[in-house]
PDB file of C-alpha atoms in Angstrom:
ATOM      1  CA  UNK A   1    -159.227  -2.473 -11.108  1.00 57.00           C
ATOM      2  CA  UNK A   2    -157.665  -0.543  -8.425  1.00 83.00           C
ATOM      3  CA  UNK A   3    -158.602  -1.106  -5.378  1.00 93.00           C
ATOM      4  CA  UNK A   4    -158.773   1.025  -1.965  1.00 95.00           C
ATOM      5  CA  UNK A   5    -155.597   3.230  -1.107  1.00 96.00           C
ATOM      6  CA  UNK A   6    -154.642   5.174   1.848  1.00 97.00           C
ATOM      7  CA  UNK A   7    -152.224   7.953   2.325  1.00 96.00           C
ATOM      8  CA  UNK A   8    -149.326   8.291   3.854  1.00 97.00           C
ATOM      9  CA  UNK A   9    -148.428   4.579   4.094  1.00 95.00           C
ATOM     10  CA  UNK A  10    -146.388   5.703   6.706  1.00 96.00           C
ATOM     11  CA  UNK A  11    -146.246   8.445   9.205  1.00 97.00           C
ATOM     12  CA  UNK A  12    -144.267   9.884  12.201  1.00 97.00           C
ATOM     13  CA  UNK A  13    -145.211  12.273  14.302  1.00 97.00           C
ATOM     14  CA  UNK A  14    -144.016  14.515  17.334  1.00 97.00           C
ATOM     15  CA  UNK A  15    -146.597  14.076  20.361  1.00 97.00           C
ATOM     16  CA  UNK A  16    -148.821  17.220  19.922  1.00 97.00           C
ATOM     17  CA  UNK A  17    -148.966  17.433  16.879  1.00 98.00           C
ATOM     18  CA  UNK A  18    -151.932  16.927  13.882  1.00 98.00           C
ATOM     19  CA  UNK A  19    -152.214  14.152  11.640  1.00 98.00           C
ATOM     20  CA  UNK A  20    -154.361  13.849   8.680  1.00 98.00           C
ATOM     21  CA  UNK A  21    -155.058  10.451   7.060  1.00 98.00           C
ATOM     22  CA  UNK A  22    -156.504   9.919   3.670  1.00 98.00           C
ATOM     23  CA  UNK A  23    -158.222   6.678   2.174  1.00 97.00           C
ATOM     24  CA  UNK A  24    -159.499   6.591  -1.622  1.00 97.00           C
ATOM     25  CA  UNK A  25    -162.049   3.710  -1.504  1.00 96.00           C
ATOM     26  CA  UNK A  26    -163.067   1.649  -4.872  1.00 95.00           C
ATOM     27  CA  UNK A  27    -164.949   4.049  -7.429  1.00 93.00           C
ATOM     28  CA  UNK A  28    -168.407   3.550  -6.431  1.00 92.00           C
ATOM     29  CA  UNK A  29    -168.775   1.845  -3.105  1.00 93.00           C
ATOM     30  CA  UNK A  30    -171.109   4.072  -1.455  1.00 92.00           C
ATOM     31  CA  UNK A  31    -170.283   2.503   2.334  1.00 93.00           C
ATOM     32  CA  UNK A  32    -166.760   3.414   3.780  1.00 95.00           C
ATOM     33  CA  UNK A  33    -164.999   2.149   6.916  1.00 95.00           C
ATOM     34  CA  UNK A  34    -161.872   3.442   9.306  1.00 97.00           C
ATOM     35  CA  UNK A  35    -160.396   0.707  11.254  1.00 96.00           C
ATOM     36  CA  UNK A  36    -157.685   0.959  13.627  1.00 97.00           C
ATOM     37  CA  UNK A  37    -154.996  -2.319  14.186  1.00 94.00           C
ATOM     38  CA  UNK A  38    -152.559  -1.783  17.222  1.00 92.00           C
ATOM     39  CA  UNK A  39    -150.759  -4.482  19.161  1.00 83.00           C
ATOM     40  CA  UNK A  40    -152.978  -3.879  22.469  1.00 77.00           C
ATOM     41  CA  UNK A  41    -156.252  -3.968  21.373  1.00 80.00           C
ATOM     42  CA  UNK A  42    -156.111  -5.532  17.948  1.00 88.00           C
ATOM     43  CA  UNK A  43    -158.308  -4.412  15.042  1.00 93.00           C
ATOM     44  CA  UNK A  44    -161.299  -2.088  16.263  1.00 93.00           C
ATOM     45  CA  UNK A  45    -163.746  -0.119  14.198  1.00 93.00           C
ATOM     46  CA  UNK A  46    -163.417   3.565  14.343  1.00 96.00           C
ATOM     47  CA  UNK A  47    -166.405   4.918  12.168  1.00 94.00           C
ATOM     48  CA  UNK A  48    -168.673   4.284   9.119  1.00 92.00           C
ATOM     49  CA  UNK A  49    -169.778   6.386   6.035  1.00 93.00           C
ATOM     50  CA  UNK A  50    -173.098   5.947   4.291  1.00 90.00           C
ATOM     51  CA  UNK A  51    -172.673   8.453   1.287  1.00 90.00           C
ATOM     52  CA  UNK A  52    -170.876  11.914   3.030  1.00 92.00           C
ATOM     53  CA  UNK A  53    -173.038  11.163   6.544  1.00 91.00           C
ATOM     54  CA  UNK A  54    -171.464   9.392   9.388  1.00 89.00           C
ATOM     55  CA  UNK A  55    -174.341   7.162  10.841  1.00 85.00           C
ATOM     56  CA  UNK A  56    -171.979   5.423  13.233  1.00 86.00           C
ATOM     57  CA  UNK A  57    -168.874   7.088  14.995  1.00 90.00           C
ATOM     58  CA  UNK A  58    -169.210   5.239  17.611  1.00 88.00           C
ATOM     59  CA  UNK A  59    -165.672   3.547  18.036  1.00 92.00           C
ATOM     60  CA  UNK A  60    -163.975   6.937  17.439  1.00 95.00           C
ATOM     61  CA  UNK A  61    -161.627   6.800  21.270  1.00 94.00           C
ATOM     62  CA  UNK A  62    -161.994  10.225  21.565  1.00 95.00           C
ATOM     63  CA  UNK A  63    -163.129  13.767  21.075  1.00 95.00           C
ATOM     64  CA  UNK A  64    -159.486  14.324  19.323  1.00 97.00           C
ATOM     65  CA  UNK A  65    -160.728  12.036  16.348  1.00 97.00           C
ATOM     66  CA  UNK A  66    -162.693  12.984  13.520  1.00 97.00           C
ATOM     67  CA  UNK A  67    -163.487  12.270  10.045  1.00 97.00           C
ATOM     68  CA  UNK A  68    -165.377  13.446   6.888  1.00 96.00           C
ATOM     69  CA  UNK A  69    -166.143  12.357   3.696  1.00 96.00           C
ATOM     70  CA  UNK A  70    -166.400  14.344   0.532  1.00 91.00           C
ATOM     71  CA  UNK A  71    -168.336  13.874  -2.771  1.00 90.00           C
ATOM     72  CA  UNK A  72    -169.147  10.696  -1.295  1.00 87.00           C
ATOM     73  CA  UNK A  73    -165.641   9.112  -2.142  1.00 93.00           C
ATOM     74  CA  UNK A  74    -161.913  10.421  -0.611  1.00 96.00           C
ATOM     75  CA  UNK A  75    -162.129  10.498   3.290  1.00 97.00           C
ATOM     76  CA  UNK A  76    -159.635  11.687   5.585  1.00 98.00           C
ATOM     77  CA  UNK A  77    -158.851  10.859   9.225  1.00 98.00           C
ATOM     78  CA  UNK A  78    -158.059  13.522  11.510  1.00 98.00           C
ATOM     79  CA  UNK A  79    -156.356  12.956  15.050  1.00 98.00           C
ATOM     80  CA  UNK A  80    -155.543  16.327  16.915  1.00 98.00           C
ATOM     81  CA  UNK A  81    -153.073  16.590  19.661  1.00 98.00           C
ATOM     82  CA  UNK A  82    -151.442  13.191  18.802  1.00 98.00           C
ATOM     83  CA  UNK A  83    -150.765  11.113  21.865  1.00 97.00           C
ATOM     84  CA  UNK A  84    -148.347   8.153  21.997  1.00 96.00           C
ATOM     85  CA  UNK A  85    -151.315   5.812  22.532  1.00 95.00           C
ATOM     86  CA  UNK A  86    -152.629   6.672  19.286  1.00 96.00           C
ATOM     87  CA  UNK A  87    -149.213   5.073  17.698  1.00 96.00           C
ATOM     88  CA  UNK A  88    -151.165   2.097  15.323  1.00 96.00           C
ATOM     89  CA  UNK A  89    -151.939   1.040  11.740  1.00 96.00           C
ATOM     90  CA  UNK A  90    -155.193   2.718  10.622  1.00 97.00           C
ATOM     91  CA  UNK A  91    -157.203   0.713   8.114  1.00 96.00           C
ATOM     92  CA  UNK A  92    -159.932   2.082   5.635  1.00 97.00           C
ATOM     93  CA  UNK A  93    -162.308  -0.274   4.239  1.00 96.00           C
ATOM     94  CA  UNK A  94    -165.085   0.219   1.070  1.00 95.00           C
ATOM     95  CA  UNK A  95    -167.897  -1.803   0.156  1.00 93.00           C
ATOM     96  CA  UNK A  96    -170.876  -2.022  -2.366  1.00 89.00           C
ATOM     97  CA  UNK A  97    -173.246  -0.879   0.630  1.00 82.00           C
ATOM     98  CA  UNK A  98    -173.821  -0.823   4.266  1.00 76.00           C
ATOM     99  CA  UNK A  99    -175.428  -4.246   4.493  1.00 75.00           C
ATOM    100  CA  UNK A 100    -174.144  -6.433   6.799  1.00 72.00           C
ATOM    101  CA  UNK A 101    -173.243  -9.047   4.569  1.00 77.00           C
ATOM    102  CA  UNK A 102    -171.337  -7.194   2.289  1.00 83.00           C
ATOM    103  CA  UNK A 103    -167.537  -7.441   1.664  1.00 90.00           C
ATOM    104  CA  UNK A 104    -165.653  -5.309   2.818  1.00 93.00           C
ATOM    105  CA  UNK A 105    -162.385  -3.978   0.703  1.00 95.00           C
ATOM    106  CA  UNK A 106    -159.515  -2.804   3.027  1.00 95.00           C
ATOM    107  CA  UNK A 107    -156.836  -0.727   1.761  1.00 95.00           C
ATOM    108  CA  UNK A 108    -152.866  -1.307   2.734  1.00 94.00           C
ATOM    109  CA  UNK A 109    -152.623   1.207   5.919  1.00 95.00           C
ATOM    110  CA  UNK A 110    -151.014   4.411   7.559  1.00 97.00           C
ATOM    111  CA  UNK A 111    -148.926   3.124   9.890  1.00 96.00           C
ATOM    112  CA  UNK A 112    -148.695   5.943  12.202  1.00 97.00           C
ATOM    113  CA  UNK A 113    -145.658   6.375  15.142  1.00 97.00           C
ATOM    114  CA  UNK A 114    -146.192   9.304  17.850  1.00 97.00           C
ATOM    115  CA  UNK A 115    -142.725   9.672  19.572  1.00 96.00           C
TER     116      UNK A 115
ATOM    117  CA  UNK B   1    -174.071  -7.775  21.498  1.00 73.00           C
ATOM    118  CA  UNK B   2    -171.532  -9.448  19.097  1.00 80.00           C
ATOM    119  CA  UNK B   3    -168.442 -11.132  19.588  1.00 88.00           C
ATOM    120  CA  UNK B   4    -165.901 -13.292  18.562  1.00 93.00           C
ATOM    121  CA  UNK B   5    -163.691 -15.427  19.883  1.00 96.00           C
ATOM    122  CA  UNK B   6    -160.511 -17.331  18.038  1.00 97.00           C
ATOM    123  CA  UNK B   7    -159.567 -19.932  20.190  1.00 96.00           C
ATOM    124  CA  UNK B   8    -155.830 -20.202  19.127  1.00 96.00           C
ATOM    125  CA  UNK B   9    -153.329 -17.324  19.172  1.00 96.00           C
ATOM    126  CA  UNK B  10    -150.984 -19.243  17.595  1.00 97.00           C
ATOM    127  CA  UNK B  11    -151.121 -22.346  15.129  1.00 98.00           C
ATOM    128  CA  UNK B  12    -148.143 -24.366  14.141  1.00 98.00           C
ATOM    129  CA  UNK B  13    -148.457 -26.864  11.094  1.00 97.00           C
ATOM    130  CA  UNK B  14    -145.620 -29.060   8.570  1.00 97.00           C
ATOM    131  CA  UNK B  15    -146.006 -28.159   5.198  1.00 97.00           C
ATOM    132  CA  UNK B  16    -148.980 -30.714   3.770  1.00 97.00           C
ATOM    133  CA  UNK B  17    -150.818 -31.384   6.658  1.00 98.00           C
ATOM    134  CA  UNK B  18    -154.316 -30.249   7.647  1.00 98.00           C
ATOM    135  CA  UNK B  19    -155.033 -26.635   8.870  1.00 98.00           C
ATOM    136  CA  UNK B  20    -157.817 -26.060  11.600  1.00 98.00           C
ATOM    137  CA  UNK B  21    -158.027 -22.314  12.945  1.00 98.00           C
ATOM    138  CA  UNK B  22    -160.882 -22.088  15.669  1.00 98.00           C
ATOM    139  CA  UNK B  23    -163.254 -19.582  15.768  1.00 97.00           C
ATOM    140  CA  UNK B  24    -166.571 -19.197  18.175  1.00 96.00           C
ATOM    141  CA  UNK B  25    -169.014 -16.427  17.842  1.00 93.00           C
ATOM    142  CA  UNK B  26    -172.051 -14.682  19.838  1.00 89.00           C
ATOM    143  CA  UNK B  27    -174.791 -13.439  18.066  1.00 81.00           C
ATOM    144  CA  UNK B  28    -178.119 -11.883  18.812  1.00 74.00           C
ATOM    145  CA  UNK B  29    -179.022 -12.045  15.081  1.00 76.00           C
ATOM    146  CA  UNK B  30    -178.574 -13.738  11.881  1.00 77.00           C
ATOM    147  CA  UNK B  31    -174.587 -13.258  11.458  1.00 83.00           C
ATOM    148  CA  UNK B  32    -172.585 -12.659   8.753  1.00 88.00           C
ATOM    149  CA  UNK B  33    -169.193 -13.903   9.283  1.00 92.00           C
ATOM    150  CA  UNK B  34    -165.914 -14.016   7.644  1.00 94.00           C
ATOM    151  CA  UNK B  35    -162.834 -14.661   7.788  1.00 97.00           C
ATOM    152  CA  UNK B  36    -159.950 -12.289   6.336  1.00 97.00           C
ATOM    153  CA  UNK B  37    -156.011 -12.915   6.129  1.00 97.00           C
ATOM    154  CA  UNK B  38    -153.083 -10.291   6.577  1.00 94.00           C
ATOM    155  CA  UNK B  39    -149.708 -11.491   5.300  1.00 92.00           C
ATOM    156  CA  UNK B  40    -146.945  -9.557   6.968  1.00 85.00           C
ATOM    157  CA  UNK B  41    -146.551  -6.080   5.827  1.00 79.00           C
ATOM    158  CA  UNK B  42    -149.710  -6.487   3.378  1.00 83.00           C
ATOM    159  CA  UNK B  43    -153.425  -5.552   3.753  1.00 86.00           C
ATOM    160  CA  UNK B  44    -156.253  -7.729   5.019  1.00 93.00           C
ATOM    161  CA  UNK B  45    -158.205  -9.880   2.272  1.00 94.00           C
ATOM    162  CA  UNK B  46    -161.157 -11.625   2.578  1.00 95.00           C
ATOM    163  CA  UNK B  47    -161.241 -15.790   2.299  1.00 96.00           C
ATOM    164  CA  UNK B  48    -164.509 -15.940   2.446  1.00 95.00           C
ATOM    165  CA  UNK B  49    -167.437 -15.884   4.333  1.00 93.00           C
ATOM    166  CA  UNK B  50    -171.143 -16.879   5.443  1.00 91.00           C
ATOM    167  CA  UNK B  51    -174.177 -14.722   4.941  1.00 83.00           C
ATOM    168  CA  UNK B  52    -177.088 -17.130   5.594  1.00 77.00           C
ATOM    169  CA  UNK B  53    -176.882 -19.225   2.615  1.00 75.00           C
ATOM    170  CA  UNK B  54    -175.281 -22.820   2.624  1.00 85.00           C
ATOM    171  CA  UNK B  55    -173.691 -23.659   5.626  1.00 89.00           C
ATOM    172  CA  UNK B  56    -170.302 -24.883   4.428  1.00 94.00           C
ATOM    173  CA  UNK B  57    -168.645 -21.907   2.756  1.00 95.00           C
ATOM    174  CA  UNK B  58    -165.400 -22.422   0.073  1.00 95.00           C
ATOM    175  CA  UNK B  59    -163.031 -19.611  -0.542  1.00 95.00           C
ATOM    176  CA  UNK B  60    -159.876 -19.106  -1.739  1.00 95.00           C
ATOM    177  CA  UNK B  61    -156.594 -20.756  -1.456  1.00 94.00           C
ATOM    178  CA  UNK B  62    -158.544 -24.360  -1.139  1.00 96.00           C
ATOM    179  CA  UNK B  63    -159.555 -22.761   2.479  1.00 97.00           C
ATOM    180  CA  UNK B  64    -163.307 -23.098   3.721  1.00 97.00           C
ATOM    181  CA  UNK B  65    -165.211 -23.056   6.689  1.00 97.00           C
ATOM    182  CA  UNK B  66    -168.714 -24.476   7.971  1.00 94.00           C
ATOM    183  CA  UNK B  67    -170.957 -22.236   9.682  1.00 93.00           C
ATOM    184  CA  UNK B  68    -172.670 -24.683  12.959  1.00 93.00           C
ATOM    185  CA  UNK B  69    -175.623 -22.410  14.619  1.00 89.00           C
ATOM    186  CA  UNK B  70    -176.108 -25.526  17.173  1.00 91.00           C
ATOM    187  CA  UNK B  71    -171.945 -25.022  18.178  1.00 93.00           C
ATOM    188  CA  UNK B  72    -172.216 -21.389  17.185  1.00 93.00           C
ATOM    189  CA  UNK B  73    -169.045 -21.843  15.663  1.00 95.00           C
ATOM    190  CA  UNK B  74    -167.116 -20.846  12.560  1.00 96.00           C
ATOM    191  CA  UNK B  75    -163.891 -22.900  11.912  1.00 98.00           C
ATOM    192  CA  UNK B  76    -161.769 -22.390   8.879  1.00 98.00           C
ATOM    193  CA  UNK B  77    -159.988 -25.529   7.282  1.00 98.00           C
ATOM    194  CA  UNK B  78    -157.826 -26.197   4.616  1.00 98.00           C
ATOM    195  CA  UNK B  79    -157.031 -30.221   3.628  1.00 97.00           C
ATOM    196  CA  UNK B  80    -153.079 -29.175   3.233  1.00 97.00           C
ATOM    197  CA  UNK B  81    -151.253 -26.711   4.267  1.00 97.00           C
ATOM    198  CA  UNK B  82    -148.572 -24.527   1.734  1.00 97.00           C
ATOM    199  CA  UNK B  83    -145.647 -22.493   2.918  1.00 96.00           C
ATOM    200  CA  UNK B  84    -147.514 -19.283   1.443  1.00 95.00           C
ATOM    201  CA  UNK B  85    -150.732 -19.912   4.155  1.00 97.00           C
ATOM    202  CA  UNK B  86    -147.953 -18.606   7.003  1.00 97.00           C
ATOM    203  CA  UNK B  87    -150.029 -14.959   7.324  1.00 97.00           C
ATOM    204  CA  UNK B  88    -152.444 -13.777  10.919  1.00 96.00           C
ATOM    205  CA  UNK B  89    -155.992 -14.813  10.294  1.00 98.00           C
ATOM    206  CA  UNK B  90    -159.060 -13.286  11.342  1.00 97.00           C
ATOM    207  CA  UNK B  91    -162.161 -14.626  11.999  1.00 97.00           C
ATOM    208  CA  UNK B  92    -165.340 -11.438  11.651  1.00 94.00           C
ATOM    209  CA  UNK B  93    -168.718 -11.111  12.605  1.00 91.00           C
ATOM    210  CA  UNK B  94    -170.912  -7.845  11.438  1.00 85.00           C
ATOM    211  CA  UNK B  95    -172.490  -6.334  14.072  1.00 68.00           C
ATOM    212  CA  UNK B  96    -175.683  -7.032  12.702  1.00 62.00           C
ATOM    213  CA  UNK B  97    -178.279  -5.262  14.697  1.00 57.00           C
ATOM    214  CA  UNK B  98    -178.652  -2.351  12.326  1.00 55.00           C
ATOM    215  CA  UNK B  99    -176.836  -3.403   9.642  1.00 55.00           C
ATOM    216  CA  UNK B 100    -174.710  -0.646   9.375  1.00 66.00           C
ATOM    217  CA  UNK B 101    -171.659  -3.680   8.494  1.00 75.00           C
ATOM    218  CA  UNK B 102    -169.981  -2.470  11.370  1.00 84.00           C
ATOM    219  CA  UNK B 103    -166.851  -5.694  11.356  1.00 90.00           C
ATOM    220  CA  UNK B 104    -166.367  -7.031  14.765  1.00 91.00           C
ATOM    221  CA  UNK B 105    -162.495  -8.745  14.306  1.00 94.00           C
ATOM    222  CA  UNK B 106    -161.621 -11.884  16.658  1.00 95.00           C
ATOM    223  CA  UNK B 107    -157.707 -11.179  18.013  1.00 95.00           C
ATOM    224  CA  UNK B 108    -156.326 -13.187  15.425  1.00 96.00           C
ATOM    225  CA  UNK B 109    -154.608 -16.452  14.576  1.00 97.00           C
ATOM    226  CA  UNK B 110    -150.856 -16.307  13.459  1.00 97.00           C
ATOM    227  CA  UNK B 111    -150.326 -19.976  11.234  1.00 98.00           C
ATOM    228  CA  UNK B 112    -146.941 -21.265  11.298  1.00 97.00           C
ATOM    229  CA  UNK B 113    -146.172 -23.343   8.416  1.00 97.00           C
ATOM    230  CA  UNK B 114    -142.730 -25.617   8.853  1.00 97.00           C
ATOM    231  CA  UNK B 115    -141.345 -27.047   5.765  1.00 95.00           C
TER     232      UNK B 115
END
């Protein structure tokens, strides 16, 4: 079946400037995930969807990040005012629930470049 | 608060030998832990993981790993070691205290394989 996608697999950006990010998860996982992977700090959770409600934004870096979920499925990612430190892969993840010992699906990536 | 800690950055093995990638975890709670691999250029899947049940885990690829509470450890093995294992492994823990599945990544372990 298919499994979680994201949108744009790649991006590049002029400092300044809005990004949006999009992640698909798997038809039917309720729970959904943003991730971020950059060289410094390595793989860090950004925030977590139960249904459309955000229970947990607590790794978003700052008050230029935000996120929503619709319909309780497509998400998107929103940075404002794009910095050069914000240059990393973001990762979405889906799974079956928000239990803790669920798996968690991860889709391929935006790789995202501020110049 | 959770953590994890991969003891090797880097892990260098000849094609057929034994694989041991280190991982070492804090916990306030029951964990669940995993461990995920990311092949260059290609998303993160899951090799398995632990979520209270036997101790000594098997996933895929031949790999497993055996949870020790006492060492509060989590080390994933594999008997013998293919050219297609060469990928950046991470070892997870959930964050556990309100079981939101929040993933708490270790930095990662990049396996060399040699032929």
């Amino acid at each position: 079946g298919a499994g979680v996608s994201q949108s744009p697999s790649n991006k590049v950006t002029e400092k300044g400037k809005d990004v949006e990010l999009r992640c698909d998860p798997i038809s039917g996982h309720t729970a959904l995930y943003w991730y971020r992977q950059s060289l410094g700090q390595g793989l860090e959770f950004l925030i977590y969807f139960q249904g459309n409600s955000a229970p947990d934004k607590s790794g978003l870096p700052s008050d230029r990040f935000s996120a929503e979920r619709t319909g309780g499925s497509v998400s998107t990612l929103t940075i404002q005012r794009t910095q050069q430190e914000d240059s990393a892969v973001y990762l979405c993840a889906s799974s079956d629930s928000w239990r803790g010992s669920e798996t968690q699906y991860f889709g391929p990536g935006t790789r995202l470049l501020v110049l | 608060a959770q953590s994890v800690t991969q003891l090797d950055s880097h892990v260098s093995v000849s094609e057929g030998t034994p694989v041991l990638l280190r991982c070492n975890y804090s916990s306030s709670y029951s964990p669940s832990l995993f461990w995920y691999v990311q092949h260059p250029n290609k998303g993160l899947q899951l090799l398995l993981k632990y979520t209270s049940a036997a101790t000594l885990v098997k996933g895929i690829n031949g790999f497993e790993a055996e949870f020790k509470k006492s060492e509060t450890s989590f080390h994933l093995t594999k008997p013998s070691a293919h050219m297609s294992d060469a990928a950046e492994y991470f070892c997870v823990v959930n964050h556990g205290s309100s079981n939101t599945g929040k993933l708490i990544f270790g930095q990662g372990t990049t396996l060399q394989v040699k032929p």
